[in-house]
Backbone as CSV, one residue per row, in Angstrom:
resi,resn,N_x,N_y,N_z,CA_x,CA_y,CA_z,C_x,C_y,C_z
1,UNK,-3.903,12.135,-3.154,-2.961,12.567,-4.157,-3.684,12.696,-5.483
2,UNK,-2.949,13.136,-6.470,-3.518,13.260,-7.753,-2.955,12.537,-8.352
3,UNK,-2.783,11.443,-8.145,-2.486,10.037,-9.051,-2.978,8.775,-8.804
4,UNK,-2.945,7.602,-9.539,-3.417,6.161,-9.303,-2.319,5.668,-8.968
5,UNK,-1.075,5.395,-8.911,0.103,4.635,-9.021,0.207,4.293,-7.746
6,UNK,-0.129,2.869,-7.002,-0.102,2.451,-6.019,1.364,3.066,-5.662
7,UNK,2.718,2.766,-6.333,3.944,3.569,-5.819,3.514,4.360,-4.901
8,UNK,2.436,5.280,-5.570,2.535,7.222,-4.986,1.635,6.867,-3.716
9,UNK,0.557,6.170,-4.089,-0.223,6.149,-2.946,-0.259,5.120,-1.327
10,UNK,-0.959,3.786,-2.213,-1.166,2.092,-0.861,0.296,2.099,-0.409
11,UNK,1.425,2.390,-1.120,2.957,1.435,-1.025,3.256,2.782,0.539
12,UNK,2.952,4.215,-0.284,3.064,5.027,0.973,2.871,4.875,2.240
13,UNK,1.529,4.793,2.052,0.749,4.498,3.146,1.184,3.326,4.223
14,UNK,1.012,2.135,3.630,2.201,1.219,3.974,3.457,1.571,4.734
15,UNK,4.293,2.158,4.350,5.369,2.592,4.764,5.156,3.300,5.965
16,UNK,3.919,4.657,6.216,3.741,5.438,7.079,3.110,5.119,8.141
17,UNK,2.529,4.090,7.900,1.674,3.280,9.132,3.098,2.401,9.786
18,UNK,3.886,1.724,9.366,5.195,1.054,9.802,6.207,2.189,10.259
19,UNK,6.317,3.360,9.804,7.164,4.430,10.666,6.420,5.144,11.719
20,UNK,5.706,5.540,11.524,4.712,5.796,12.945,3.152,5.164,13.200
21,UNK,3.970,4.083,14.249,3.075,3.378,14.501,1.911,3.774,15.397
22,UNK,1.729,5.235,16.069,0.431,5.716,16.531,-0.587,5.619,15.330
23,UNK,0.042,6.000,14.071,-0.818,6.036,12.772,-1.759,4.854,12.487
24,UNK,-3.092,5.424,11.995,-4.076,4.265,11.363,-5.017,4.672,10.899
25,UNK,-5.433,3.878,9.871,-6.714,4.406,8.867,-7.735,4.325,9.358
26,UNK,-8.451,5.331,9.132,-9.629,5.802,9.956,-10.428,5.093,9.350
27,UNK,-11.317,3.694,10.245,-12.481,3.157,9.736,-13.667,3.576,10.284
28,UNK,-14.437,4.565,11.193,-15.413,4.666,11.739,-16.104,4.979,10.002
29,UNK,-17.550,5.092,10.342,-18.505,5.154,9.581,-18.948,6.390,9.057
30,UNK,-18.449,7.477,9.807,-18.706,8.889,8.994,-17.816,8.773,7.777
31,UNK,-16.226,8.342,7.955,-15.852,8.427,6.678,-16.006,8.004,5.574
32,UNK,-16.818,7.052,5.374,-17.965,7.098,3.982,-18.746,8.146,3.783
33,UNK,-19.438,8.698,4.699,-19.977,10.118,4.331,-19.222,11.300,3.387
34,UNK,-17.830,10.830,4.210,-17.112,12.527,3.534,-16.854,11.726,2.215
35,UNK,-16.544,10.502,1.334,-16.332,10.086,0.469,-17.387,10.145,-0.684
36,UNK,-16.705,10.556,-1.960,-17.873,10.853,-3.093,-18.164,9.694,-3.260
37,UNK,-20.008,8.610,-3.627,-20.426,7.952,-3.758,-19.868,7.369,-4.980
38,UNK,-19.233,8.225,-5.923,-18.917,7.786,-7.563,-17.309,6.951,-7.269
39,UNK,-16.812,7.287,-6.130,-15.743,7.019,-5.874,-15.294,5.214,-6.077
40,UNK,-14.436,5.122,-6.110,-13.938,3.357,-6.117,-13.667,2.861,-5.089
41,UNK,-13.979,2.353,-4.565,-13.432,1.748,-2.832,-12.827,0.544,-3.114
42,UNK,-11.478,0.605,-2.510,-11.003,-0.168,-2.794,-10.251,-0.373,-1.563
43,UNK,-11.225,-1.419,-0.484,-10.783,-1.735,1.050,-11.100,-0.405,1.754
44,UNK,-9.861,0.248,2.871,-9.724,1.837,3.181,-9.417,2.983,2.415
45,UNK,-9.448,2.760,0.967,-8.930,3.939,0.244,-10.088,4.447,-0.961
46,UNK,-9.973,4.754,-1.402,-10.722,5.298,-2.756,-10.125,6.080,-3.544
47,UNK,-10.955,5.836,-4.915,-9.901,6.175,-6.154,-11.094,6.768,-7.196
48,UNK,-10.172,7.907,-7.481,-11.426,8.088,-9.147,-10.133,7.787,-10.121
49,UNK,-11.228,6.905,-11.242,-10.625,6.668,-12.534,-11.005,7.758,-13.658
50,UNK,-10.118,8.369,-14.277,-10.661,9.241,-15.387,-11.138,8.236,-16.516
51,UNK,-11.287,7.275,-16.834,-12.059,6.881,-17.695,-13.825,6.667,-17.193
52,UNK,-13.329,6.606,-15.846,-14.703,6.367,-15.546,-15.538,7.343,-14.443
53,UNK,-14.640,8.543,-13.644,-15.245,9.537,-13.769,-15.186,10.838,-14.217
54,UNK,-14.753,10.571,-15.437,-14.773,12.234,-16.205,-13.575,13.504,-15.553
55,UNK,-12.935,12.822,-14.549,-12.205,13.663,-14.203,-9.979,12.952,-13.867
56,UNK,-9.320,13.625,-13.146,-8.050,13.212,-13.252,-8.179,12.306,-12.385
57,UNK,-7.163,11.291,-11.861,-7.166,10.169,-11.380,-7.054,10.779,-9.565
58,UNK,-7.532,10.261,-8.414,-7.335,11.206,-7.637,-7.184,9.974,-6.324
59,UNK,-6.422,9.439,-5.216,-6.385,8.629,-4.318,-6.713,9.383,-3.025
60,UNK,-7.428,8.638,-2.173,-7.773,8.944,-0.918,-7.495,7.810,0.092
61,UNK,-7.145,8.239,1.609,-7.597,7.367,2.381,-7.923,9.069,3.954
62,UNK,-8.250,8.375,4.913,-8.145,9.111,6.189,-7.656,8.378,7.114
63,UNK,-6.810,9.082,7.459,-5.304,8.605,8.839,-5.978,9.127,10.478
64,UNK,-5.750,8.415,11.324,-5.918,9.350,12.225,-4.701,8.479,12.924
65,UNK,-4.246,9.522,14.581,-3.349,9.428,15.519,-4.076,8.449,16.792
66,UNK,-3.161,7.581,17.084,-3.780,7.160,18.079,-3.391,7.234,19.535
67,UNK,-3.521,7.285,20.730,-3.221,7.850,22.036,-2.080,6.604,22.295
C-alpha cells in the first residue's frame, strides 16, 4: 500500500490470514531478493519511511495460497 498506518496495512493482513485460512506470508528466501535493501523490515513486512527514504511511505508483505 501507499501508507504506514498499521490500520491500512499489519491489522489487514491480520484479518486476511484469519478469513482465509489457505493464506500465508511468504517466508522462503527469494523474497528478500525482490525486497529493496533500503527497505525497513519489520518481521514479514517492509516499510519505507519518507523521512528516511526520500520517498512516500510505502508497506509490503508477500502472501501466498496454500494447497
Amino acid at each position: 500500500t501507499c501508507s504506514i498506518d498499521q490500520c491500512e496495512n499489519e491489522k489487514i493482513i491480520e484479518w486476511f490470514l484469519k478469513v482465509i485460512p489457505e493464506a500465508q506470508i511468504c517466508s522462503e528466501s527469494w523474497r528478500k531478493e525482490i525486497l529493496d535493501q533500503e527497505a525497513v523490515r519489520i518481521g514479514d513486512f517492509f516499510k519505507t519511511l519518507p523521512h528516511r527514504h526520500r520517498t512516500g511511505g510505502m508497506f509490503g508483505v508477500v502472501l501466498k495460497l496454500t494447497e
